Amino acid sequence: MNSTSKMVFFLFLSLMLTIMLCSTGFAQGEVNVYSSRHYEVDAQLYKQFEEETGIKVNIIEAKDSALLERILAEGRRSPADILITADAGRLWQANSSGIFQSISDVEALATVDENLQHPDGFWTGITKRARVIYYNKSKVDASELSTYEALTDEQWEGRICIRSSTNIYNQSLLASIVATQGLEVAEEWAAGMVNNFARDPQGGDTDQIRAVAAGECD
C-alpha cells in the first residue's frame, strides 16, 4: 500500500477496534459495518483488518438514506457497529438522529485534520473526494476555469449542467459557501448558477458528463 492507503488502514483499524470494545459483535469476534460505499479498496481494508485481528467483518451495503432508516428502525437493538457514508452532509444527518457514540478517545484521530472530524468525536473522515468540474475541451479552455463561484459569470450563460439541489453534494457545496462567505453571497451564487443553466437539473454525476459529451452543455 502507498502512504495514504496505510494511513487510511491504520485509522480504520483503530476506529474498528475502539468502537467494537463496547459492542456485542466484538465479543463474538465479529463487527457489523453498514456501508454505502462500493469500492474495491474497501474490500481490501476489510480483508486486511480480518487478517490483522482475526475479527470477521460483516458488510451490509445499501444507499445512504436506506442505511440510516434501517438503523433508526432497528433502534437500540441494531447490530450496526460502524456506519460508513459519503459526504459531511450525510454525516450531519446521521449524527442529528442521535445514532452515533463519541470516538474522541481514539489516538488515530490525530492523523485527521480537525476540520474533517466532529468536534466531539461523533464521526471522522477516512477519505476525501473532490467535486470536480467537467468541461468540453473543444469549447472550454482550462484557463477559463477557476472557482465554483466564477461559474456565475456571464460567459457561462446557457452552458452549465448540474444535478438537482436536492442532492446532498450540492447542498454541502452551497453550505460551504454559506459558511465561508455568508448567506447573501450564497443566495446570489445560487441565483447566478440558475441563470447559467443549459437545462433543468437532472440525473446523477455521470449524467452530467454524458450531457457535456452530447453537447447539451459545455
PDB file of C-alpha atoms in Angstrom:
ATOM      1  CA  MET A   1       0.000   0.000   0.000  1.00  0.00           C
ATOM      2  CA  ASN A   2       1.089   3.606  -0.550  1.00  0.00           C
ATOM      3  CA  SER A   3       1.399   6.026   2.397  1.00  0.00           C
ATOM      4  CA  THR A   4      -2.155   7.312   2.003  1.00  0.00           C
ATOM      5  CA  SER A   5      -3.605   3.799   1.925  1.00  0.00           C
ATOM      6  CA  LYS A   6      -1.607   2.870   5.013  1.00  0.00           C
ATOM      7  CA  MET A   7      -2.877   5.911   6.895  1.00  0.00           C
ATOM      8  CA  VAL A   8      -6.476   5.085   5.971  1.00  0.00           C
ATOM      9  CA  PHE A   9      -5.986   1.477   7.041  1.00  0.00           C
ATOM     10  CA  PHE A  10      -4.486   2.270  10.427  1.00  0.00           C
ATOM     11  CA  LEU A  11      -7.156   4.875  11.099  1.00  0.00           C
ATOM     12  CA  PHE A  12      -9.797   2.363  10.066  1.00  0.00           C
ATOM     13  CA  LEU A  13      -8.178  -0.336  12.227  1.00  0.00           C
ATOM     14  CA  SER A  14      -8.069   1.912  15.288  1.00  0.00           C
ATOM     15  CA  LEU A  15     -11.668   3.019  14.829  1.00  0.00           C
ATOM     16  CA  MET A  16     -12.895  -0.542  14.407  1.00  0.00           C
ATOM     17  CA  LEU A  17     -11.082  -1.794  17.488  1.00  0.00           C
ATOM     18  CA  THR A  18     -12.076   1.121  19.680  1.00  0.00           C
ATOM     19  CA  ILE A  19     -15.746   1.153  18.714  1.00  0.00           C
ATOM     20  CA  MET A  20     -16.012  -2.604  18.972  1.00  0.00           C
ATOM     21  CA  LEU A  21     -14.899  -2.725  22.585  1.00  0.00           C
ATOM     22  CA  CYS A  22     -18.448  -1.795  23.606  1.00  0.00           C
ATOM     23  CA  SER A  23     -20.299  -3.959  21.100  1.00  0.00           C
ATOM     24  CA  THR A  24     -21.775  -7.418  21.383  1.00  0.00           C
ATOM     25  CA  GLY A  25     -20.438  -8.311  17.964  1.00  0.00           C
ATOM     26  CA  PHE A  26     -16.873  -7.649  19.031  1.00  0.00           C
ATOM     27  CA  ALA A  27     -17.207 -10.044  21.954  1.00  0.00           C
ATOM     28  CA  GLN A  28     -18.263 -12.696  19.443  1.00  0.00           C
ATOM     29  CA  GLY A  29     -15.316 -11.928  17.155  1.00  0.00           C
ATOM     30  CA  GLU A  30     -17.387 -10.078  14.536  1.00  0.00           C
ATOM     31  CA  VAL A  31     -18.031  -6.495  13.527  1.00  0.00           C
ATOM     32  CA  ASN A  32     -21.005  -5.242  11.536  1.00  0.00           C
ATOM     33  CA  VAL A  33     -20.286  -2.463   9.061  1.00  0.00           C
ATOM     34  CA  TYR A  34     -23.181  -0.660   7.375  1.00  0.00           C
ATOM     35  CA  SER A  35     -21.683   0.961   4.274  1.00  0.00           C
ATOM     36  CA  SER A  36     -22.953   2.910   1.273  1.00  0.00           C
ATOM     37  CA  ARG A  37     -19.534   2.678  -0.378  1.00  0.00           C
ATOM     38  CA  HIS A  38     -18.889   0.115  -3.099  1.00  0.00           C
ATOM     39  CA  TYR A  39     -15.186   0.292  -3.834  1.00  0.00           C
ATOM     40  CA  GLU A  40     -12.630  -2.475  -4.154  1.00  0.00           C
ATOM     41  CA  VAL A  41     -10.266  -0.621  -1.825  1.00  0.00           C
ATOM     42  CA  ASP A  42     -12.826  -1.008   0.964  1.00  0.00           C
ATOM     43  CA  ALA A  43     -12.934  -4.774   0.460  1.00  0.00           C
ATOM     44  CA  GLN A  44      -9.135  -4.789   0.730  1.00  0.00           C
ATOM     45  CA  LEU A  45      -9.325  -2.856   4.013  1.00  0.00           C
ATOM     46  CA  TYR A  46     -11.842  -5.306   5.463  1.00  0.00           C
ATOM     47  CA  LYS A  47      -9.725  -8.278   4.414  1.00  0.00           C
ATOM     48  CA  GLN A  48      -6.569  -6.827   5.937  1.00  0.00           C
ATOM     49  CA  PHE A  49      -8.454  -5.966   9.130  1.00  0.00           C
ATOM     50  CA  GLU A  50      -9.610  -9.574   9.401  1.00  0.00           C
ATOM     51  CA  GLU A  51      -6.066 -10.827   8.831  1.00  0.00           C
ATOM     52  CA  GLU A  52      -4.598  -8.438  11.408  1.00  0.00           C
ATOM     53  CA  THR A  53      -7.184  -9.041  14.138  1.00  0.00           C
ATOM     54  CA  GLY A  54      -8.951 -12.334  13.461  1.00  0.00           C
ATOM     55  CA  ILE A  55     -12.251 -10.429  13.696  1.00  0.00           C
ATOM     56  CA  LYS A  56     -14.800 -11.183  10.972  1.00  0.00           C
ATOM     57  CA  VAL A  57     -16.232  -8.176   9.130  1.00  0.00           C
ATOM     58  CA  ASN A  58     -19.893  -8.437   8.129  1.00  0.00           C
ATOM     59  CA  ILE A  59     -20.780  -5.908   5.416  1.00  0.00           C
ATOM     60  CA  ILE A  60     -24.316  -4.595   4.930  1.00  0.00           C
ATOM     61  CA  GLU A  61     -24.426  -2.437   1.805  1.00  0.00           C
ATOM     62  CA  ALA A  62     -27.225  -0.108   0.712  1.00  0.00           C
ATOM     63  CA  LYS A  63     -27.837   3.504  -0.215  1.00  0.00           C
ATOM     64  CA  ASP A  64     -27.057   6.108   2.441  1.00  0.00           C
ATOM     65  CA  SER A  65     -30.651   7.018   3.297  1.00  0.00           C
ATOM     66  CA  ALA A  66     -31.704   3.366   3.431  1.00  0.00           C
ATOM     67  CA  LEU A  67     -28.934   2.528   5.899  1.00  0.00           C
ATOM     68  CA  LEU A  68     -29.849   5.406   8.190  1.00  0.00           C
ATOM     69  CA  GLU A  69     -33.530   4.453   8.077  1.00  0.00           C
ATOM     70  CA  ARG A  70     -32.617   0.852   8.851  1.00  0.00           C
ATOM     71  CA  ILE A  71     -30.511   1.788  11.867  1.00  0.00           C
ATOM     72  CA  LEU A  72     -33.270   4.050  13.187  1.00  0.00           C
ATOM     73  CA  ALA A  73     -35.855   1.301  12.677  1.00  0.00           C
ATOM     74  CA  GLU A  74     -33.634  -1.224  14.461  1.00  0.00           C
ATOM     75  CA  GLY A  75     -33.233   1.169  17.359  1.00  0.00           C
ATOM     76  CA  ARG A  76     -31.188   0.119  20.380  1.00  0.00           C
ATOM     77  CA  ARG A  77     -31.231  -3.469  19.090  1.00  0.00           C
ATOM     78  CA  SER A  78     -29.387  -2.520  15.904  1.00  0.00           C
ATOM     79  CA  PRO A  79     -26.397  -4.779  15.218  1.00  0.00           C
ATOM     80  CA  ALA A  80     -24.630  -1.923  13.393  1.00  0.00           C
ATOM     81  CA  ASP A  81     -21.203  -1.105  14.807  1.00  0.00           C
ATOM     82  CA  ILE A  82     -19.954   1.325  12.159  1.00  0.00           C
ATOM     83  CA  LEU A  83     -21.759   3.414   9.545  1.00  0.00           C
ATOM     84  CA  ILE A  84     -19.683   4.417   6.530  1.00  0.00           C
ATOM     85  CA  THR A  85     -21.301   7.022   4.332  1.00  0.00           C
ATOM     86  CA  ALA A  86     -20.234   9.713   1.857  1.00  0.00           C
ATOM     87  CA  ASP A  87     -20.308  13.472   2.414  1.00  0.00           C
ATOM     88  CA  ALA A  88     -20.304  15.595   5.543  1.00  0.00           C
ATOM     89  CA  GLY A  89     -23.954  16.457   4.930  1.00  0.00           C
ATOM     90  CA  ARG A  90     -24.970  12.840   5.413  1.00  0.00           C
ATOM     91  CA  LEU A  91     -22.767  12.569   8.489  1.00  0.00           C
ATOM     92  CA  TRP A  92     -24.583  15.610   9.893  1.00  0.00           C
ATOM     93  CA  GLN A  93     -27.950  13.990   9.177  1.00  0.00           C
ATOM     94  CA  ALA A  94     -26.916  10.741  10.855  1.00  0.00           C
ATOM     95  CA  ASN A  95     -25.432  12.478  13.874  1.00  0.00           C
ATOM     96  CA  SER A  96     -28.528  14.656  14.247  1.00  0.00           C
ATOM     97  CA  SER A  97     -30.596  11.477  14.521  1.00  0.00           C
ATOM     98  CA  GLY A  98     -28.612  10.500  17.621  1.00  0.00           C
ATOM     99  CA  ILE A  99     -27.222   7.164  16.400  1.00  0.00           C
ATOM    100  CA  PHE A 100     -23.512   7.864  16.990  1.00  0.00           C
ATOM    101  CA  GLN A 101     -21.273   7.351  20.016  1.00  0.00           C
ATOM    102  CA  SER A 102     -18.237   9.542  20.650  1.00  0.00           C
ATOM    103  CA  ILE A 103     -14.874   8.233  19.452  1.00  0.00           C
ATOM    104  CA  SER A 104     -12.874  11.193  20.751  1.00  0.00           C
ATOM    105  CA  ASP A 105     -10.507   8.935  22.702  1.00  0.00           C
ATOM    106  CA  VAL A 106      -9.107   7.309  19.551  1.00  0.00           C
ATOM    107  CA  GLU A 107      -5.439   8.253  19.153  1.00  0.00           C
ATOM    108  CA  ALA A 108      -5.643   7.694  15.409  1.00  0.00           C
ATOM    109  CA  LEU A 109      -7.860  10.772  15.099  1.00  0.00           C
ATOM    110  CA  ALA A 110      -4.658  12.782  15.458  1.00  0.00           C
ATOM    111  CA  THR A 111      -3.871  11.823  11.843  1.00  0.00           C
ATOM    112  CA  VAL A 112      -7.034  13.568  10.604  1.00  0.00           C
ATOM    113  CA  ASP A 113      -7.298  17.352  10.279  1.00  0.00           C
ATOM    114  CA  GLU A 114      -9.662  18.771  12.898  1.00  0.00           C
ATOM    115  CA  ASN A 115     -11.905  20.292  10.225  1.00  0.00           C
ATOM    116  CA  LEU A 116     -12.514  16.752   8.891  1.00  0.00           C
ATOM    117  CA  GLN A 117     -13.881  15.334  12.141  1.00  0.00           C
ATOM    118  CA  HIS A 118     -16.708  16.114  14.530  1.00  0.00           C
ATOM    119  CA  PRO A 119     -15.538  18.432  17.351  1.00  0.00           C
ATOM    120  CA  ASP A 120     -16.947  15.998  19.931  1.00  0.00           C
ATOM    121  CA  GLY A 121     -15.687  12.889  18.161  1.00  0.00           C
ATOM    122  CA  PHE A 122     -19.007  11.567  16.847  1.00  0.00           C
ATOM    123  CA  TRP A 123     -17.575  10.959  13.367  1.00  0.00           C
ATOM    124  CA  THR A 124     -14.378  11.284  11.407  1.00  0.00           C
ATOM    125  CA  GLY A 125     -13.438  11.364   7.760  1.00  0.00           C
ATOM    126  CA  ILE A 126     -11.356   8.475   6.451  1.00  0.00           C
ATOM    127  CA  THR A 127     -11.105   9.589   2.814  1.00  0.00           C
ATOM    128  CA  LYS A 128     -11.607  12.766   0.795  1.00  0.00           C
ATOM    129  CA  ARG A 129     -13.177  13.151  -2.619  1.00  0.00           C
ATOM    130  CA  ALA A 130     -13.116  16.108  -4.979  1.00  0.00           C
ATOM    131  CA  ARG A 131     -16.179  17.652  -6.577  1.00  0.00           C
ATOM    132  CA  VAL A 132     -14.714  18.369  -9.989  1.00  0.00           C
ATOM    133  CA  ILE A 133     -15.804  20.426 -12.973  1.00  0.00           C
ATOM    134  CA  TYR A 134     -16.043  18.503 -16.246  1.00  0.00           C
ATOM    135  CA  TYR A 135     -15.791  20.513 -19.448  1.00  0.00           C
ATOM    136  CA  ASN A 136     -15.820  20.100 -23.215  1.00  0.00           C
ATOM    137  CA  LYS A 137     -12.215  20.611 -24.300  1.00  0.00           C
ATOM    138  CA  SER A 138     -13.289  21.784 -27.750  1.00  0.00           C
ATOM    139  CA  LYS A 139     -15.406  24.602 -26.281  1.00  0.00           C
ATOM    140  CA  VAL A 140     -13.712  25.464 -22.990  1.00  0.00           C
ATOM    141  CA  ASP A 141     -10.077  26.222 -22.252  1.00  0.00           C
ATOM    142  CA  ALA A 142      -8.861  25.100 -18.836  1.00  0.00           C
ATOM    143  CA  SER A 143      -7.507  28.613 -18.213  1.00  0.00           C
ATOM    144  CA  GLU A 144     -11.109  29.883 -18.201  1.00  0.00           C
ATOM    145  CA  LEU A 145     -11.953  27.769 -15.153  1.00  0.00           C
ATOM    146  CA  SER A 146     -11.107  28.850 -11.629  1.00  0.00           C
ATOM    147  CA  THR A 147     -13.683  28.522  -8.829  1.00  0.00           C
ATOM    148  CA  TYR A 148     -17.251  27.350  -8.307  1.00  0.00           C
ATOM    149  CA  GLU A 149     -18.178  30.979  -7.642  1.00  0.00           C
ATOM    150  CA  ALA A 150     -16.887  32.025 -11.072  1.00  0.00           C
ATOM    151  CA  LEU A 151     -19.421  29.754 -12.769  1.00  0.00           C
ATOM    152  CA  THR A 152     -21.992  32.521 -12.295  1.00  0.00           C
ATOM    153  CA  ASP A 153     -20.094  34.800 -14.726  1.00  0.00           C
ATOM    154  CA  GLU A 154     -21.986  35.857 -17.853  1.00  0.00           C
ATOM    155  CA  GLN A 155     -19.641  33.878 -20.100  1.00  0.00           C
ATOM    156  CA  TRP A 156     -21.240  30.659 -18.816  1.00  0.00           C
ATOM    157  CA  GLU A 157     -24.841  31.637 -19.590  1.00  0.00           C
ATOM    158  CA  GLY A 158     -26.712  28.629 -21.003  1.00  0.00           C
ATOM    159  CA  ARG A 159     -23.641  26.409 -20.724  1.00  0.00           C
ATOM    160  CA  ILE A 160     -23.878  24.645 -17.335  1.00  0.00           C
ATOM    161  CA  CYS A 161     -25.363  21.263 -16.412  1.00  0.00           C
ATOM    162  CA  ILE A 162     -25.727  20.211 -12.793  1.00  0.00           C
ATOM    163  CA  ARG A 163     -27.534  17.778 -10.517  1.00  0.00           C
ATOM    164  CA  SER A 164     -30.637  18.772  -8.580  1.00  0.00           C
ATOM    165  CA  SER A 165     -30.352  20.911  -5.452  1.00  0.00           C
ATOM    166  CA  THR A 166     -31.983  18.024  -3.567  1.00  0.00           C
ATOM    167  CA  ASN A 167     -28.685  16.149  -3.931  1.00  0.00           C
ATOM    168  CA  ILE A 168     -26.588  16.165  -0.747  1.00  0.00           C
ATOM    169  CA  TYR A 169     -23.381  17.002  -2.619  1.00  0.00           C
ATOM    170  CA  ASN A 170     -24.838  20.223  -3.980  1.00  0.00           C
ATOM    171  CA  GLN A 171     -26.333  21.036  -0.588  1.00  0.00           C
ATOM    172  CA  SER A 172     -22.899  20.631   1.005  1.00  0.00           C
ATOM    173  CA  LEU A 173     -21.323  22.785  -1.710  1.00  0.00           C
ATOM    174  CA  LEU A 174     -23.846  25.550  -1.055  1.00  0.00           C
ATOM    175  CA  ALA A 175     -23.379  25.143   2.708  1.00  0.00           C
ATOM    176  CA  SER A 176     -19.628  25.621   2.285  1.00  0.00           C
ATOM    177  CA  ILE A 177     -20.267  28.939   0.520  1.00  0.00           C
ATOM    178  CA  VAL A 178     -22.655  29.997   3.292  1.00  0.00           C
ATOM    179  CA  ALA A 179     -20.032  29.083   5.903  1.00  0.00           C
ATOM    180  CA  THR A 180     -17.135  30.881   4.220  1.00  0.00           C
ATOM    181  CA  GLN A 181     -18.814  33.850   2.518  1.00  0.00           C
ATOM    182  CA  GLY A 182     -22.197  34.318   4.148  1.00  0.00           C
ATOM    183  CA  LEU A 183     -25.834  33.700   3.270  1.00  0.00           C
ATOM    184  CA  GLU A 184     -26.250  36.698   0.976  1.00  0.00           C
ATOM    185  CA  VAL A 185     -23.307  35.693  -1.233  1.00  0.00           C
ATOM    186  CA  ALA A 186     -24.554  32.094  -1.294  1.00  0.00           C
ATOM    187  CA  GLU A 187     -28.012  33.195  -2.425  1.00  0.00           C
ATOM    188  CA  GLU A 188     -26.526  35.359  -5.160  1.00  0.00           C
ATOM    189  CA  TRP A 189     -24.343  32.462  -6.278  1.00  0.00           C
ATOM    190  CA  ALA A 190     -27.295  30.059  -6.436  1.00  0.00           C
ATOM    191  CA  ALA A 191     -29.327  32.547  -8.478  1.00  0.00           C
ATOM    192  CA  GLY A 192     -26.389  33.106 -10.813  1.00  0.00           C
ATOM    193  CA  MET A 193     -25.991  29.380 -11.352  1.00  0.00           C
ATOM    194  CA  VAL A 194     -29.668  29.066 -12.268  1.00  0.00           C
ATOM    195  CA  ASN A 195     -29.267  31.865 -14.805  1.00  0.00           C
ATOM    196  CA  ASN A 196     -26.463  29.916 -16.476  1.00  0.00           C
ATOM    197  CA  PHE A 197     -28.193  26.521 -16.694  1.00  0.00           C
ATOM    198  CA  ALA A 198     -28.285  24.883 -20.115  1.00  0.00           C
ATOM    199  CA  ARG A 199     -31.173  22.687 -18.926  1.00  0.00           C
ATOM    200  CA  ASP A 200     -33.129  21.924 -15.789  1.00  0.00           C
ATOM    201  CA  PRO A 201     -31.056  19.986 -13.206  1.00  0.00           C
ATOM    202  CA  GLN A 202     -31.456  16.238 -13.615  1.00  0.00           C
ATOM    203  CA  GLY A 203     -29.737  12.881 -13.227  1.00  0.00           C
ATOM    204  CA  GLY A 204     -26.579  11.895 -11.370  1.00  0.00           C
ATOM    205  CA  ASP A 205     -22.902  12.674 -11.789  1.00  0.00           C
ATOM    206  CA  THR A 206     -22.366  10.550 -14.881  1.00  0.00           C
ATOM    207  CA  ASP A 207     -25.460  12.058 -16.499  1.00  0.00           C
ATOM    208  CA  GLN A 208     -23.770  15.463 -16.385  1.00  0.00           C
ATOM    209  CA  ILE A 209     -20.687  14.007 -18.081  1.00  0.00           C
ATOM    210  CA  ARG A 210     -22.881  12.447 -20.773  1.00  0.00           C
ATOM    211  CA  ALA A 211     -24.629  15.790 -21.287  1.00  0.00           C
ATOM    212  CA  VAL A 212     -21.276  17.507 -21.877  1.00  0.00           C
ATOM    213  CA  ALA A 213     -20.261  14.778 -24.315  1.00  0.00           C
ATOM    214  CA  ALA A 214     -23.606  15.104 -26.133  1.00  0.00           C
ATOM    215  CA  GLY A 215     -23.228  18.856 -26.479  1.00  0.00           C
ATOM    216  CA  GLU A 216     -26.158  19.752 -24.221  1.00  0.00           C
ATOM    217  CA  CYS A 217     -23.841  21.922 -22.150  1.00  0.00           C
ATOM    218  CA  ASP A 218     -20.204  22.907 -22.053  1.00  0.00           C
TER     219      ASP A 218
END
